[in-house]
Every structure is written in C-alpha cells, then in structure tokens.
PDB file of C-alpha atoms in Angstrom:
ATOM      1  CA  LEU A   1     -20.032  -6.063  15.590  1.00 58.00           C
ATOM      2  CA  THR A   2     -17.919  -8.140  17.986  1.00 60.00           C
ATOM      3  CA  LEU A   3     -19.291 -11.353  16.490  1.00 62.00           C
ATOM      4  CA  VAL A   4     -18.558 -10.212  12.930  1.00 70.00           C
ATOM      5  CA  ILE A   5     -14.970  -9.317  13.818  1.00 70.00           C
ATOM      6  CA  THR A   6     -14.578 -12.627  15.646  1.00 69.00           C
ATOM      7  CA  ALA A   7     -15.816 -14.611  12.653  1.00 77.00           C
ATOM      8  CA  GLU A   8     -13.501 -12.782  10.275  1.00 79.00           C
ATOM      9  CA  PHE A   9     -10.403 -12.920  12.462  1.00 80.00           C
ATOM     10  CA  PHE A  10     -10.652 -16.449  13.859  1.00 78.00           C
ATOM     11  CA  PHE A  11     -12.474 -18.428  11.201  1.00 83.00           C
ATOM     12  CA  ASP A  12     -12.734 -16.850   7.754  1.00 87.00           C
ATOM     13  CA  GLY A  13      -9.358 -15.152   7.325  1.00 86.00           C
ATOM     14  CA  PRO A  14      -7.052 -17.981   8.405  1.00 87.00           C
ATOM     15  CA  ILE A  15      -8.520 -20.404   5.855  1.00 88.00           C
ATOM     16  CA  ARG A  16      -8.730 -17.864   3.019  1.00 89.00           C
ATOM     17  CA  ARG A  17      -5.744 -17.946   0.698  1.00 87.00           C
ATOM     18  CA  GLY A  18      -4.391 -14.436   0.159  1.00 84.00           C
ATOM     19  CA  ASP A  19      -6.054 -12.846   3.188  1.00 87.00           C
ATOM     20  CA  SER A  20      -4.158  -9.626   3.976  1.00 85.00           C
ATOM     21  CA  ASN A  21      -3.670 -10.682   7.616  1.00 83.00           C
ATOM     22  CA  ASN A  22      -1.902 -13.879   6.581  1.00 83.00           C
ATOM     23  CA  THR A  23       1.702 -13.042   5.794  1.00 86.00           C
ATOM     24  CA  PHE A  24       4.198 -15.902   5.704  1.00 86.00           C
ATOM     25  CA  THR A  25       7.463 -16.911   4.125  1.00 90.00           C
ATOM     26  CA  ASP A  26       7.279 -18.891   0.880  1.00 89.00           C
ATOM     27  CA  ALA A  27       8.192 -22.093   2.749  1.00 90.00           C
ATOM     28  CA  VAL A  28       5.299 -21.653   5.176  1.00 91.00           C
ATOM     29  CA  LYS A  29       2.920 -20.717   2.330  1.00 88.00           C
ATOM     30  CA  SER A  30       3.738 -24.012   0.631  1.00 89.00           C
ATOM     31  CA  ILE A  31       2.906 -25.974   3.772  1.00 91.00           C
ATOM     32  CA  LEU A  32      -0.322 -24.009   4.297  1.00 90.00           C
ATOM     33  CA  ASN A  33      -1.384 -24.682   0.713  1.00 89.00           C
ATOM     34  CA  ASP A  34      -1.156 -28.425   1.319  1.00 89.00           C
ATOM     35  CA  CYS A  35      -2.384 -28.538   4.920  1.00 91.00           C
ATOM     36  CA  VAL A  36      -5.046 -25.822   4.980  1.00 91.00           C
ATOM     37  CA  TYR A  37      -5.996 -23.960   1.814  1.00 92.00           C
ATOM     38  CA  ASP A  38      -6.274 -27.037  -0.423  1.00 92.00           C
ATOM     39  CA  ASN A  39      -7.562 -29.352   2.313  1.00 92.00           C
ATOM     40  CA  ASN A  40     -11.360 -29.579   2.200  1.00 93.00           C
ATOM     41  CA  ILE A  41     -11.501 -31.544   5.459  1.00 94.00           C
ATOM     42  CA  VAL A  42      -9.766 -28.726   7.344  1.00 92.00           C
ATOM     43  CA  ILE A  43     -11.900 -26.040   5.724  1.00 92.00           C
ATOM     44  CA  GLU A  44     -15.147 -27.930   6.398  1.00 93.00           C
ATOM     45  CA  SER A  45     -14.103 -28.562  10.018  1.00 91.00           C
ATOM     46  CA  VAL A  46     -13.331 -24.878  10.616  1.00 90.00           C
ATOM     47  CA  LEU A  47     -16.635 -23.802   9.096  1.00 90.00           C
ATOM     48  CA  GLU A  48     -18.507 -26.391  11.187  1.00 90.00           C
ATOM     49  CA  MET A  49     -16.823 -25.104  14.352  1.00 85.00           C
ATOM     50  CA  LYS A  50     -17.702 -21.535  13.355  1.00 86.00           C
ATOM     51  CA  ASP A  51     -21.331 -22.536  12.852  1.00 85.00           C
ATOM     52  CA  LYS A  52     -21.482 -24.153  16.304  1.00 83.00           C
ATOM     53  CA  LEU A  53     -19.886 -21.142  17.986  1.00 79.00           C
ATOM     54  CA  PHE A  54     -22.295 -18.695  16.374  1.00 79.00           C
ATOM     55  CA  HIS A  55     -25.548 -20.615  16.225  1.00 82.00           C
ATOM     56  CA  GLU A  56     -25.589 -22.798  19.308  1.00 86.00           C
ATOM     57  CA  GLU A  57     -25.884 -21.435  22.807  1.00 91.00           C
ATOM     58  CA  CYS A  58     -24.367 -22.394  26.127  1.00 92.00           C
ATOM     59  CA  LEU A  59     -23.399 -20.788  29.407  1.00 94.00           C
ATOM     60  CA  ILE A  60     -20.892 -18.041  28.618  1.00 94.00           C
ATOM     61  CA  HIS A  61     -18.878 -15.780  30.887  1.00 95.00           C
ATOM     62  CA  GLY A  62     -20.410 -12.593  29.504  1.00 92.00           C
ATOM     63  CA  ASP A  63     -17.484 -10.295  30.363  1.00 92.00           C
ATOM     64  CA  LEU A  64     -14.438 -12.346  29.409  1.00 92.00           C
ATOM     65  CA  HIS A  65     -11.077 -10.592  29.311  1.00 93.00           C
ATOM     66  CA  PHE A  66      -7.611 -11.565  30.498  1.00 92.00           C
ATOM     67  CA  GLY A  67      -8.254 -10.036  33.909  1.00 92.00           C
ATOM     68  CA  SER A  68     -11.024 -12.614  34.380  1.00 93.00           C
ATOM     69  CA  ILE A  69      -8.693 -15.580  33.970  1.00 93.00           C
ATOM     70  CA  MET A  70      -6.468 -16.843  36.763  1.00 94.00           C
ATOM     71  CA  VAL A  71      -3.989 -19.698  36.264  1.00 94.00           C
ATOM     72  CA  ASN A  72      -1.325 -21.462  38.251  1.00 93.00           C
ATOM     73  CA  ASP A  73       0.909 -24.392  37.373  1.00 92.00           C
ATOM     74  CA  ASP A  74      -1.947 -26.901  37.503  1.00 93.00           C
ATOM     75  CA  LEU A  75      -5.311 -25.158  37.132  1.00 93.00           C
ATOM     76  CA  GLY A  76      -7.117 -22.320  35.446  1.00 93.00           C
ATOM     77  CA  PHE A  77     -10.119 -20.403  36.773  1.00 92.00           C
ATOM     78  CA  PHE A  78     -12.585 -17.859  35.470  1.00 92.00           C
ATOM     79  CA  ILE A  79     -13.473 -15.171  37.989  1.00 94.00           C
ATOM     80  CA  ASP A  80     -16.144 -12.440  38.024  1.00 93.00           C
ATOM     81  CA  VAL A  81     -18.825 -14.690  36.599  1.00 91.00           C
ATOM     82  CA  GLU A  82     -21.734 -12.504  37.746  1.00 92.00           C
ATOM     83  CA  PHE A  83     -22.429 -11.536  34.106  1.00 88.00           C
ATOM     84  CA  SER A  84     -22.759 -15.161  32.920  1.00 95.00           C
ATOM     85  CA  TYR A  85     -25.755 -16.033  30.791  1.00 94.00           C
ATOM     86  CA  ILE A  86     -26.865 -18.339  28.004  1.00 94.00           C
ATOM     87  CA  GLY A  87     -25.538 -17.052  24.694  1.00 90.00           C
ATOM     88  CA  PRO A  88     -23.292 -17.736  21.708  1.00 87.00           C
ATOM     89  CA  PRO A  89     -19.808 -18.894  22.778  1.00 87.00           C
ATOM     90  CA  ALA A  90     -18.304 -16.731  20.023  1.00 83.00           C
ATOM     91  CA  LEU A  91     -19.199 -13.682  22.105  1.00 86.00           C
ATOM     92  CA  ASP A  92     -16.723 -14.675  24.816  1.00 90.00           C
ATOM     93  CA  LEU A  93     -14.080 -15.395  22.176  1.00 84.00           C
ATOM     94  CA  GLY A  94     -14.618 -11.947  20.610  1.00 83.00           C
ATOM     95  CA  GLN A  95     -14.477 -10.158  23.945  1.00 88.00           C
ATOM     96  CA  LEU A  96     -11.280 -11.976  24.868  1.00 88.00           C
ATOM     97  CA  ALA A  97      -9.699 -11.020  21.550  1.00 82.00           C
ATOM     98  CA  ALA A  98     -10.861  -7.416  21.939  1.00 82.00           C
ATOM     99  CA  SER A  99      -9.166  -7.223  25.336  1.00 86.00           C
ATOM    100  CA  LEU A 100      -5.833  -7.586  23.516  1.00 80.00           C
ATOM    101  CA  ILE A 101      -6.364  -4.277  21.707  1.00 73.00           C
TER     102      ILE A 101
END
C-alpha cells in the first residue's frame, strides 16, 4: 500500500491535469499547462523516474523517517541504518512521506 500511495502522490498526480490534489491560481495553472501538462518530455521523464524507483533495487534505509535524518550547515547523515536492505527506493520515499502524517 505504501508504494501505491507513493506512486500516486509523487508521480501520477502532479503530472495529471485536474488532479484533485493540485489546486493553483489561474496564473500558475497557465504556467503548468505549458511547462508540465502539455510537455511530453517532462511527463516521459517523470514516468521514467517512477519506473526506476519502483522496478530497480538498491540499498535502502528500510525505516526512513525524519527522525533518521541528521543535518548541520554542511552535511546530512542517515542514522539507525540497522534495517537497511536491498529493495525498491520508492519504499524509503513512501515511508518518509508517511512520517509527515
């Protein structure tokens, strides 16, 4: 379920004209029509990135949330990596988004 929500929220909805989560002023809608919704290069690039995130595997954190990220002025670190494993990177993205709720 996390992966389905991630795909919808981060990849499908933002490039779908009229998605209920996309509410903008008319001026912004006009810009989005030209730059995103009517731009096949952007749409193809987003879908390609989505495919890589869901169908390729790499080392992922496995328990990513904002408490697992430490940053200072120069560097960022992931902590608590004991749950790391090889998996779809979209899983980490979905868990990070879910930690906002």
